mmCIF file with all atom_site columns, C-alpha atoms in Angstrom:
data_model
loop_
_atom_site.group_PDB
_atom_site.id
_atom_site.type_symbol
_atom_site.label_atom_id
_atom_site.label_alt_id
_atom_site.label_comp_id
_atom_site.label_asym_id
_atom_site.label_entity_id
_atom_site.label_seq_id
_atom_site.pdbx_PDB_ins_code
_atom_site.Cartn_x
_atom_site.Cartn_y
_atom_site.Cartn_z
_atom_site.occupancy
_atom_site.B_iso_or_equiv
_atom_site.pdbx_formal_charge
_atom_site.auth_seq_id
_atom_site.auth_comp_id
_atom_site.auth_asym_id
_atom_site.auth_atom_id
_atom_site.pdbx_PDB_model_num
ATOM 1   C CA . MET A 1 1   ? -0.138  -0.136 -0.028  1.00 47.00 ? 1   MET A CA 1
ATOM 2   C CA . ALA A 1 2   ? 1.620   3.362  -1.039  1.00 51.00 ? 2   ALA A CA 1
ATOM 3   C CA . SER A 1 3   ? 1.724   5.896  1.622   1.00 55.00 ? 3   SER A CA 1
ATOM 4   C CA . ARG A 1 4   ? -0.533  9.329  1.087   1.00 61.00 ? 4   ARG A CA 1
ATOM 5   C CA . PRO A 1 5   ? 1.569   12.540 0.889   1.00 75.00 ? 5   PRO A CA 1
ATOM 6   C CA . TYR A 1 6   ? 1.486   14.621 4.016   1.00 82.00 ? 6   TYR A CA 1
ATOM 7   C CA . LYS A 1 7   ? -1.198  17.410 4.059   1.00 91.00 ? 7   LYS A CA 1
ATOM 8   C CA . SER A 1 8   ? -0.279  20.246 5.752   1.00 95.00 ? 8   SER A CA 1
ATOM 9   C CA . LYS A 1 9   ? -2.714  21.680 8.191   1.00 98.00 ? 9   LYS A CA 1
ATOM 10  C CA . VAL A 1 10  ? -3.614  25.173 7.376   1.00 98.00 ? 10  VAL A CA 1
ATOM 11  C CA . VAL A 1 11  ? -5.814  27.540 9.510   1.00 99.00 ? 11  VAL A CA 1
ATOM 12  C CA . ILE A 1 12  ? -7.487  30.379 7.500   1.00 98.00 ? 12  ILE A CA 1
ATOM 13  C CA . MET A 1 13  ? -8.120  33.762 8.807   1.00 98.00 ? 13  MET A CA 1
ATOM 14  C CA . VAL A 1 14  ? -10.542 35.983 6.947   1.00 98.00 ? 14  VAL A CA 1
ATOM 15  C CA . SER A 1 15  ? -12.598 39.162 7.430   1.00 95.00 ? 15  SER A CA 1
ATOM 16  C CA . LYS A 1 16  ? -15.711 39.605 5.305   1.00 93.00 ? 16  LYS A CA 1
ATOM 17  C CA . HIS A 1 17  ? -14.061 39.626 1.781   1.00 92.00 ? 17  HIS A CA 1
ATOM 18  C CA . ASP A 1 18  ? -14.635 36.059 0.535   1.00 94.00 ? 18  ASP A CA 1
ATOM 19  C CA . HIS A 1 19  ? -12.874 35.588 -2.812  1.00 93.00 ? 19  HIS A CA 1
ATOM 20  C CA . CYS A 1 20  ? -9.580  34.282 -1.412  1.00 94.00 ? 20  CYS A CA 1
ATOM 21  C CA . LEU A 1 21  ? -11.487 32.106 1.028   1.00 97.00 ? 21  LEU A CA 1
ATOM 22  C CA . ASN A 1 22  ? -13.517 30.793 -1.780  1.00 95.00 ? 22  ASN A CA 1
ATOM 23  C CA . ASP A 1 23  ? -10.516 29.972 -3.906  1.00 95.00 ? 23  ASP A CA 1
ATOM 24  C CA . LEU A 1 24  ? -8.761  28.306 -1.227  1.00 96.00 ? 24  LEU A CA 1
ATOM 25  C CA . LEU A 1 25  ? -11.722 26.317 -0.213  1.00 97.00 ? 25  LEU A CA 1
ATOM 26  C CA . TYR A 1 26  ? -12.298 25.219 -3.839  1.00 96.00 ? 26  TYR A CA 1
ATOM 27  C CA . ARG A 1 27  ? -8.847  23.985 -4.253  1.00 95.00 ? 27  ARG A CA 1
ATOM 28  C CA . TYR A 1 28  ? -8.851  22.207 -1.264  1.00 95.00 ? 28  TYR A CA 1
ATOM 29  C CA . ARG A 1 29  ? -12.180 20.477 -2.102  1.00 94.00 ? 29  ARG A CA 1
ATOM 30  C CA . THR A 1 30  ? -11.021 19.425 -5.719  1.00 94.00 ? 30  THR A CA 1
ATOM 31  C CA . GLY A 1 31  ? -7.736  18.199 -4.013  1.00 92.00 ? 31  GLY A CA 1
ATOM 32  C CA . ASP A 1 32  ? -5.498  21.009 -5.903  1.00 93.00 ? 32  ASP A CA 1
ATOM 33  C CA . LEU A 1 33  ? -4.124  21.759 -2.550  1.00 93.00 ? 33  LEU A CA 1
ATOM 34  C CA . ALA A 1 34  ? -2.660  18.863 -0.350  1.00 92.00 ? 34  ALA A CA 1
ATOM 35  C CA . ILE A 1 35  ? -4.030  20.498 2.796   1.00 96.00 ? 35  ILE A CA 1
ATOM 36  C CA . GLU A 1 36  ? -6.285  19.997 5.727   1.00 97.00 ? 36  GLU A CA 1
ATOM 37  C CA . ILE A 1 37  ? -8.233  22.917 6.968   1.00 98.00 ? 37  ILE A CA 1
ATOM 38  C CA . PRO A 1 38  ? -8.888  22.382 10.655  1.00 98.00 ? 38  PRO A CA 1
ATOM 39  C CA . ALA A 1 39  ? -10.312 25.981 11.285  1.00 99.00 ? 39  ALA A CA 1
ATOM 40  C CA . ILE A 1 40  ? -11.407 29.192 9.768   1.00 99.00 ? 40  ILE A CA 1
ATOM 41  C CA . ILE A 1 41  ? -11.068 32.213 12.086  1.00 99.00 ? 41  ILE A CA 1
ATOM 42  C CA . SER A 1 42  ? -12.910 35.440 11.419  1.00 98.00 ? 42  SER A CA 1
ATOM 43  C CA . ASN A 1 43  ? -13.600 38.886 13.033  1.00 98.00 ? 43  ASN A CA 1
ATOM 44  C CA . HIS A 1 44  ? -16.900 38.699 11.267  1.00 98.00 ? 44  HIS A CA 1
ATOM 45  C CA . PRO A 1 45  ? -19.819 36.352 11.151  1.00 98.00 ? 45  PRO A CA 1
ATOM 46  C CA . ASP A 1 46  ? -20.542 36.731 7.457   1.00 97.00 ? 46  ASP A CA 1
ATOM 47  C CA . LEU A 1 47  ? -18.662 33.509 6.210   1.00 97.00 ? 47  LEU A CA 1
ATOM 48  C CA . GLU A 1 48  ? -19.631 31.004 8.654   1.00 98.00 ? 48  GLU A CA 1
ATOM 49  C CA . ASP A 1 49  ? -22.205 29.518 6.410   1.00 97.00 ? 49  ASP A CA 1
ATOM 50  C CA . LEU A 1 50  ? -19.415 28.895 3.991   1.00 96.00 ? 50  LEU A CA 1
ATOM 51  C CA . ALA A 1 51  ? -17.271 27.284 6.179   1.00 97.00 ? 51  ALA A CA 1
ATOM 52  C CA . LYS A 1 52  ? -20.361 25.297 7.456   1.00 97.00 ? 52  LYS A CA 1
ATOM 53  C CA . TRP A 1 53  ? -20.889 23.843 3.899   1.00 96.00 ? 53  TRP A CA 1
ATOM 54  C CA . HIS A 1 54  ? -17.540 22.670 3.718   1.00 96.00 ? 54  HIS A CA 1
ATOM 55  C CA . GLY A 1 55  ? -17.681 21.078 7.040   1.00 97.00 ? 55  GLY A CA 1
ATOM 56  C CA . ILE A 1 56  ? -14.962 23.230 8.526   1.00 98.00 ? 56  ILE A CA 1
ATOM 57  C CA . PRO A 1 57  ? -15.231 24.772 12.167  1.00 98.00 ? 57  PRO A CA 1
ATOM 58  C CA . TYR A 1 58  ? -15.783 28.475 12.034  1.00 99.00 ? 58  TYR A CA 1
ATOM 59  C CA . TYR A 1 59  ? -14.381 30.608 14.963  1.00 99.00 ? 59  TYR A CA 1
ATOM 60  C CA . HIS A 1 60  ? -16.160 34.166 14.912  1.00 98.00 ? 60  HIS A CA 1
ATOM 61  C CA . LEU A 1 61  ? -13.774 36.267 17.212  1.00 98.00 ? 61  LEU A CA 1
ATOM 62  C CA . PRO A 1 62  ? -14.815 40.029 17.155  1.00 97.00 ? 62  PRO A CA 1
ATOM 63  C CA . ILE A 1 63  ? -11.842 42.255 17.803  1.00 95.00 ? 63  ILE A CA 1
ATOM 64  C CA . SER A 1 64  ? -12.142 45.684 19.370  1.00 94.00 ? 64  SER A CA 1
ATOM 65  C CA . LYS A 1 65  ? -9.154  47.745 20.886  1.00 93.00 ? 65  LYS A CA 1
ATOM 66  C CA . GLU A 1 66  ? -10.478 46.561 24.325  1.00 96.00 ? 66  GLU A CA 1
ATOM 67  C CA . THR A 1 67  ? -10.848 42.843 23.425  1.00 96.00 ? 67  THR A CA 1
ATOM 68  C CA . LYS A 1 68  ? -7.708  42.264 21.219  1.00 96.00 ? 68  LYS A CA 1
ATOM 69  C CA . PRO A 1 69  ? -5.487  40.706 23.676  1.00 97.00 ? 69  PRO A CA 1
ATOM 70  C CA . GLU A 1 70  ? -8.207  38.291 24.841  1.00 97.00 ? 70  GLU A CA 1
ATOM 71  C CA . GLN A 1 71  ? -9.176  37.267 21.257  1.00 98.00 ? 71  GLN A CA 1
ATOM 72  C CA . GLU A 1 72  ? -5.911  37.105 20.089  1.00 98.00 ? 72  GLU A CA 1
ATOM 73  C CA . ALA A 1 73  ? -5.244  34.499 22.735  1.00 98.00 ? 73  ALA A CA 1
ATOM 74  C CA . LYS A 1 74  ? -8.077  32.427 21.645  1.00 98.00 ? 74  LYS A CA 1
ATOM 75  C CA . VAL A 1 75  ? -6.714  32.685 17.957  1.00 98.00 ? 75  VAL A CA 1
ATOM 76  C CA . TRP A 1 76  ? -3.354  31.339 19.300  1.00 99.00 ? 76  TRP A CA 1
ATOM 77  C CA . GLN A 1 77  ? -5.358  28.538 21.343  1.00 99.00 ? 77  GLN A CA 1
ATOM 78  C CA . ILE A 1 78  ? -7.082  27.436 17.991  1.00 99.00 ? 78  ILE A CA 1
ATOM 79  C CA . ILE A 1 79  ? -3.971  27.662 16.099  1.00 98.00 ? 79  ILE A CA 1
ATOM 80  C CA . GLU A 1 80  ? -2.225  25.298 18.735  1.00 98.00 ? 80  GLU A CA 1
ATOM 81  C CA . GLU A 1 81  ? -4.975  23.062 19.267  1.00 98.00 ? 81  GLU A CA 1
ATOM 82  C CA . SER A 1 82  ? -5.236  22.374 15.496  1.00 98.00 ? 82  SER A CA 1
ATOM 83  C CA . ASN A 1 83  ? -1.576  21.563 15.297  1.00 97.00 ? 83  ASN A CA 1
ATOM 84  C CA . ALA A 1 84  ? -1.448  24.024 12.269  1.00 98.00 ? 84  ALA A CA 1
ATOM 85  C CA . ASP A 1 85  ? 1.536   24.113 9.970   1.00 97.00 ? 85  ASP A CA 1
ATOM 86  C CA . LEU A 1 86  ? 0.698   27.145 8.313   1.00 98.00 ? 86  LEU A CA 1
ATOM 87  C CA . VAL A 1 87  ? -1.793  30.169 9.009   1.00 98.00 ? 87  VAL A CA 1
ATOM 88  C CA . VAL A 1 88  ? -3.002  32.047 5.886   1.00 98.00 ? 88  VAL A CA 1
ATOM 89  C CA . LEU A 1 89  ? -4.438  35.577 6.316   1.00 97.00 ? 89  LEU A CA 1
ATOM 90  C CA . ALA A 1 90  ? -6.766  35.421 3.288   1.00 96.00 ? 90  ALA A CA 1
ATOM 91  C CA . ARG A 1 91  ? -7.908  39.117 3.369   1.00 91.00 ? 91  ARG A CA 1
ATOM 92  C CA . TYR A 1 92  ? -7.977  39.206 7.262   1.00 94.00 ? 92  TYR A CA 1
ATOM 93  C CA . MET A 1 93  ? -8.253  42.848 7.609   1.00 92.00 ? 93  MET A CA 1
ATOM 94  C CA . GLN A 1 94  ? -7.029  43.092 11.489  1.00 93.00 ? 94  GLN A CA 1
ATOM 95  C CA . VAL A 1 95  ? -3.375  44.157 12.180  1.00 93.00 ? 95  VAL A CA 1
ATOM 96  C CA . LEU A 1 96  ? -1.834  41.350 14.515  1.00 95.00 ? 96  LEU A CA 1
ATOM 97  C CA . SER A 1 97  ? -0.226  42.293 17.532  1.00 96.00 ? 97  SER A CA 1
ATOM 98  C CA . SER A 1 98  ? 3.488   42.025 17.827  1.00 95.00 ? 98  SER A CA 1
ATOM 99  C CA . ASP A 1 99  ? 3.248   39.129 20.191  1.00 96.00 ? 99  ASP A CA 1
ATOM 100 C CA . LEU A 1 100 ? 0.950   37.153 18.106  1.00 97.00 ? 100 LEU A CA 1
ATOM 101 C CA . CYS A 1 101 ? 3.236   37.770 14.949  1.00 96.00 ? 101 CYS A CA 1
ATOM 102 C CA . GLN A 1 102 ? 6.174   36.566 16.822  1.00 96.00 ? 102 GLN A CA 1
ATOM 103 C CA . LYS A 1 103 ? 4.449   33.535 17.704  1.00 97.00 ? 103 LYS A CA 1
ATOM 104 C CA . LEU A 1 104 ? 3.504   33.047 14.122  1.00 97.00 ? 104 LEU A CA 1
ATOM 105 C CA . SER A 1 105 ? 6.955   33.738 12.733  1.00 94.00 ? 105 SER A CA 1
ATOM 106 C CA . GLY A 1 106 ? 7.879   31.682 9.794   1.00 95.00 ? 106 GLY A CA 1
ATOM 107 C CA . LYS A 1 107 ? 4.426   29.916 9.691   1.00 96.00 ? 107 LYS A CA 1
ATOM 108 C CA . ALA A 1 108 ? 1.981   32.623 8.549   1.00 97.00 ? 108 ALA A CA 1
ATOM 109 C CA . ILE A 1 109 ? 1.187   34.117 5.287   1.00 96.00 ? 109 ILE A CA 1
ATOM 110 C CA . ASN A 1 110 ? -0.634  37.365 4.398   1.00 93.00 ? 110 ASN A CA 1
ATOM 111 C CA . ILE A 1 111 ? -2.359  37.846 1.039   1.00 92.00 ? 111 ILE A CA 1
ATOM 112 C CA . HIS A 1 112 ? -1.974  41.436 0.569   1.00 87.00 ? 112 HIS A CA 1
ATOM 113 C CA . HIS A 1 113 ? -4.006  43.521 -1.771  1.00 85.00 ? 113 HIS A CA 1
ATOM 114 C CA . SER A 1 114 ? -1.260  45.441 -3.451  1.00 85.00 ? 114 SER A CA 1
ATOM 115 C CA . LEU A 1 115 ? 2.309   45.232 -4.642  1.00 82.00 ? 115 LEU A CA 1
ATOM 116 C CA . LEU A 1 116 ? 4.615   45.371 -1.725  1.00 80.00 ? 116 LEU A CA 1
ATOM 117 C CA . PRO A 1 117 ? 6.547   47.116 -0.731  1.00 81.00 ? 117 PRO A CA 1
ATOM 118 C CA . GLY A 1 118 ? 4.400   50.109 -2.093  1.00 79.00 ? 118 GLY A CA 1
ATOM 119 C CA . PHE A 1 119 ? 0.919   50.546 -0.763  1.00 79.00 ? 119 PHE A CA 1
ATOM 120 C CA . LYS A 1 120 ? 0.885   49.186 2.746   1.00 79.00 ? 120 LYS A CA 1
ATOM 121 C CA . GLY A 1 121 ? -2.010  48.803 4.894   1.00 79.00 ? 121 GLY A CA 1
ATOM 122 C CA . ALA A 1 122 ? -5.694  49.441 4.156   1.00 80.00 ? 122 ALA A CA 1
ATOM 123 C CA . ARG A 1 123 ? -7.072  50.876 1.130   1.00 84.00 ? 123 ARG A CA 1
ATOM 124 C CA . PRO A 1 124 ? -4.078  50.190 -1.217  1.00 84.00 ? 124 PRO A CA 1
ATOM 125 C CA . TYR A 1 125 ? -6.285  50.616 -4.445  1.00 84.00 ? 125 TYR A CA 1
ATOM 126 C CA . TYR A 1 126 ? -7.061  54.087 -3.352  1.00 86.00 ? 126 TYR A CA 1
ATOM 127 C CA . GLN A 1 127 ? -3.553  54.786 -2.696  1.00 86.00 ? 127 GLN A CA 1
ATOM 128 C CA . ALA A 1 128 ? -2.713  53.392 -6.099  1.00 85.00 ? 128 ALA A CA 1
ATOM 129 C CA . TYR A 1 129 ? -5.346  55.298 -7.985  1.00 87.00 ? 129 TYR A CA 1
ATOM 130 C CA . ASP A 1 130 ? -4.463  58.773 -6.155  1.00 89.00 ? 130 ASP A CA 1
ATOM 131 C CA . ARG A 1 131 ? -0.824  58.108 -7.593  1.00 88.00 ? 131 ARG A CA 1
ATOM 132 C CA . GLY A 1 132 ? -1.915  57.266 -11.054 1.00 88.00 ? 132 GLY A CA 1
ATOM 133 C CA . ILE A 1 133 ? -0.141  53.816 -10.847 1.00 86.00 ? 133 ILE A CA 1
ATOM 134 C CA . LYS A 1 134 ? -0.646  51.725 -14.030 1.00 89.00 ? 134 LYS A CA 1
ATOM 135 C CA . LEU A 1 135 ? 0.017   48.398 -12.501 1.00 87.00 ? 135 LEU A CA 1
ATOM 136 C CA . VAL A 1 136 ? -2.050  46.570 -9.859  1.00 88.00 ? 136 VAL A CA 1
ATOM 137 C CA . GLY A 1 137 ? -1.153  43.662 -8.077  1.00 88.00 ? 137 GLY A CA 1
ATOM 138 C CA . ALA A 1 138 ? -1.119  41.164 -4.924  1.00 89.00 ? 138 ALA A CA 1
ATOM 139 C CA . THR A 1 139 ? 1.474   40.064 -2.785  1.00 91.00 ? 139 THR A CA 1
ATOM 140 C CA . ALA A 1 140 ? 1.926   37.067 -0.698  1.00 92.00 ? 140 ALA A CA 1
ATOM 141 C CA . HIS A 1 141 ? 4.317   37.583 2.124   1.00 92.00 ? 141 HIS A CA 1
ATOM 142 C CA . TYR A 1 142 ? 5.375   36.257 5.679   1.00 96.00 ? 142 TYR A CA 1
ATOM 143 C CA . VAL A 1 143 ? 3.726   37.927 8.554   1.00 96.00 ? 143 VAL A CA 1
ATOM 144 C CA . SER A 1 144 ? 6.090   40.110 10.695  1.00 93.00 ? 144 SER A CA 1
ATOM 145 C CA . ASP A 1 145 ? 5.662   42.630 13.452  1.00 91.00 ? 145 ASP A CA 1
ATOM 146 C CA . ASP A 1 146 ? 6.065   45.344 10.991  1.00 83.00 ? 146 ASP A CA 1
ATOM 147 C CA . LEU A 1 147 ? 2.690   45.737 8.881   1.00 82.00 ? 147 LEU A CA 1
ATOM 148 C CA . ASP A 1 148 ? 3.191   44.281 5.347   1.00 83.00 ? 148 ASP A CA 1
ATOM 149 C CA . GLU A 1 149 ? 6.994   44.277 5.672   1.00 82.00 ? 149 GLU A CA 1
ATOM 150 C CA . GLY A 1 150 ? 7.691   40.443 5.834   1.00 90.00 ? 150 GLY A CA 1
ATOM 151 C CA . PRO A 1 151 ? 9.706   38.572 3.306   1.00 93.00 ? 151 PRO A CA 1
ATOM 152 C CA . ILE A 1 152 ? 7.887   38.690 -0.105  1.00 92.00 ? 152 ILE A CA 1
ATOM 153 C CA . ILE A 1 153 ? 6.923   34.948 -1.227  1.00 95.00 ? 153 ILE A CA 1
ATOM 154 C CA . SER A 1 154 ? 5.030   35.824 -4.675  1.00 95.00 ? 154 SER A CA 1
ATOM 155 C CA . GLN A 1 155 ? 3.597   38.572 -6.355  1.00 93.00 ? 155 GLN A CA 1
ATOM 156 C CA . GLY A 1 156 ? 1.157   38.925 -9.238  1.00 92.00 ? 156 GLY A CA 1
ATOM 157 C CA . VAL A 1 157 ? 0.661   42.077 -11.507 1.00 91.00 ? 157 VAL A CA 1
ATOM 158 C CA . GLU A 1 158 ? -1.697  43.370 -14.306 1.00 89.00 ? 158 GLU A CA 1
ATOM 159 C CA . THR A 1 159 ? -1.567  46.484 -15.957 1.00 91.00 ? 159 THR A CA 1
ATOM 160 C CA . VAL A 1 160 ? -4.444  49.235 -15.803 1.00 89.00 ? 160 VAL A CA 1
ATOM 161 C CA . ASP A 1 161 ? -4.953  52.471 -17.450 1.00 90.00 ? 161 ASP A CA 1
ATOM 162 C CA . HIS A 1 162 ? -6.247  55.986 -16.509 1.00 88.00 ? 162 HIS A CA 1
ATOM 163 C CA . GLY A 1 163 ? -9.735  54.834 -17.032 1.00 90.00 ? 163 GLY A CA 1
ATOM 164 C CA . TYR A 1 164 ? -9.788  52.623 -13.909 1.00 89.00 ? 164 TYR A CA 1
ATOM 165 C CA . TYR A 1 165 ? -11.402 54.019 -10.676 1.00 89.00 ? 165 TYR A CA 1
ATOM 166 C CA . PRO A 1 166 ? -10.612 52.619 -7.239  1.00 89.00 ? 166 PRO A CA 1
ATOM 167 C CA . GLN A 1 167 ? -13.528 50.138 -7.607  1.00 90.00 ? 167 GLN A CA 1
ATOM 168 C CA . ASP A 1 168 ? -12.301 48.911 -10.610 1.00 90.00 ? 168 ASP A CA 1
ATOM 169 C CA . LEU A 1 169 ? -8.819  48.357 -9.485  1.00 87.00 ? 169 LEU A CA 1
ATOM 170 C CA . ALA A 1 170 ? -10.320 46.456 -6.618  1.00 87.00 ? 170 ALA A CA 1
ATOM 171 C CA . ALA A 1 171 ? -12.234 44.217 -8.715  1.00 88.00 ? 171 ALA A CA 1
ATOM 172 C CA . LYS A 1 172 ? -9.220  43.546 -10.980 1.00 88.00 ? 172 LYS A CA 1
ATOM 173 C CA . GLY A 1 173 ? -7.080  43.025 -7.829  1.00 85.00 ? 173 GLY A CA 1
ATOM 174 C CA . ARG A 1 174 ? -9.455  40.369 -6.412  1.00 85.00 ? 174 ARG A CA 1
ATOM 175 C CA . ASP A 1 175 ? -8.503  37.977 -9.294  1.00 84.00 ? 175 ASP A CA 1
ATOM 176 C CA . ILE A 1 176 ? -4.895  38.454 -8.786  1.00 88.00 ? 176 ILE A CA 1
ATOM 177 C CA . GLU A 1 177 ? -5.128  38.187 -4.993  1.00 83.00 ? 177 GLU A CA 1
ATOM 178 C CA . CYS A 1 178 ? -6.500  34.429 -5.421  1.00 75.00 ? 178 CYS A CA 1
#
């Protein structure tokens, strides 16, 4: 009997945007990704039904300034209990604390919706529009305690022109992010 290849355990963290999560779940379901997904963690309840449909536990942990330490402790507990090999921030729109970033060092990847090192943080498509940028893209990088500064793993890029508005850039970017 041939042994099956090892499947990495990947915890996915997501906020409200579902396109990256949908793509990961589709590739997981079809076997394109040799992974197990023991948990999906979100700061919003919006995607719980999607997780349930795939039979994956969904943890809704709302984050505020006051609850961040407590909720991040729960995030870490879920990651530890699931024996995750990797954590993917698939458009998780919360800045992680330095403490959590250090715990996740080398095992967490962020899918950022711009070409880094330019346009860090929130609303990068608006930043790109304001600067008249003619390239839009996405970056997968390791999480570090400096926002969007971790080592870059991969980038995707598409050309755009002056006729693109921020919402058009975001729509084009969603395809690249996945």
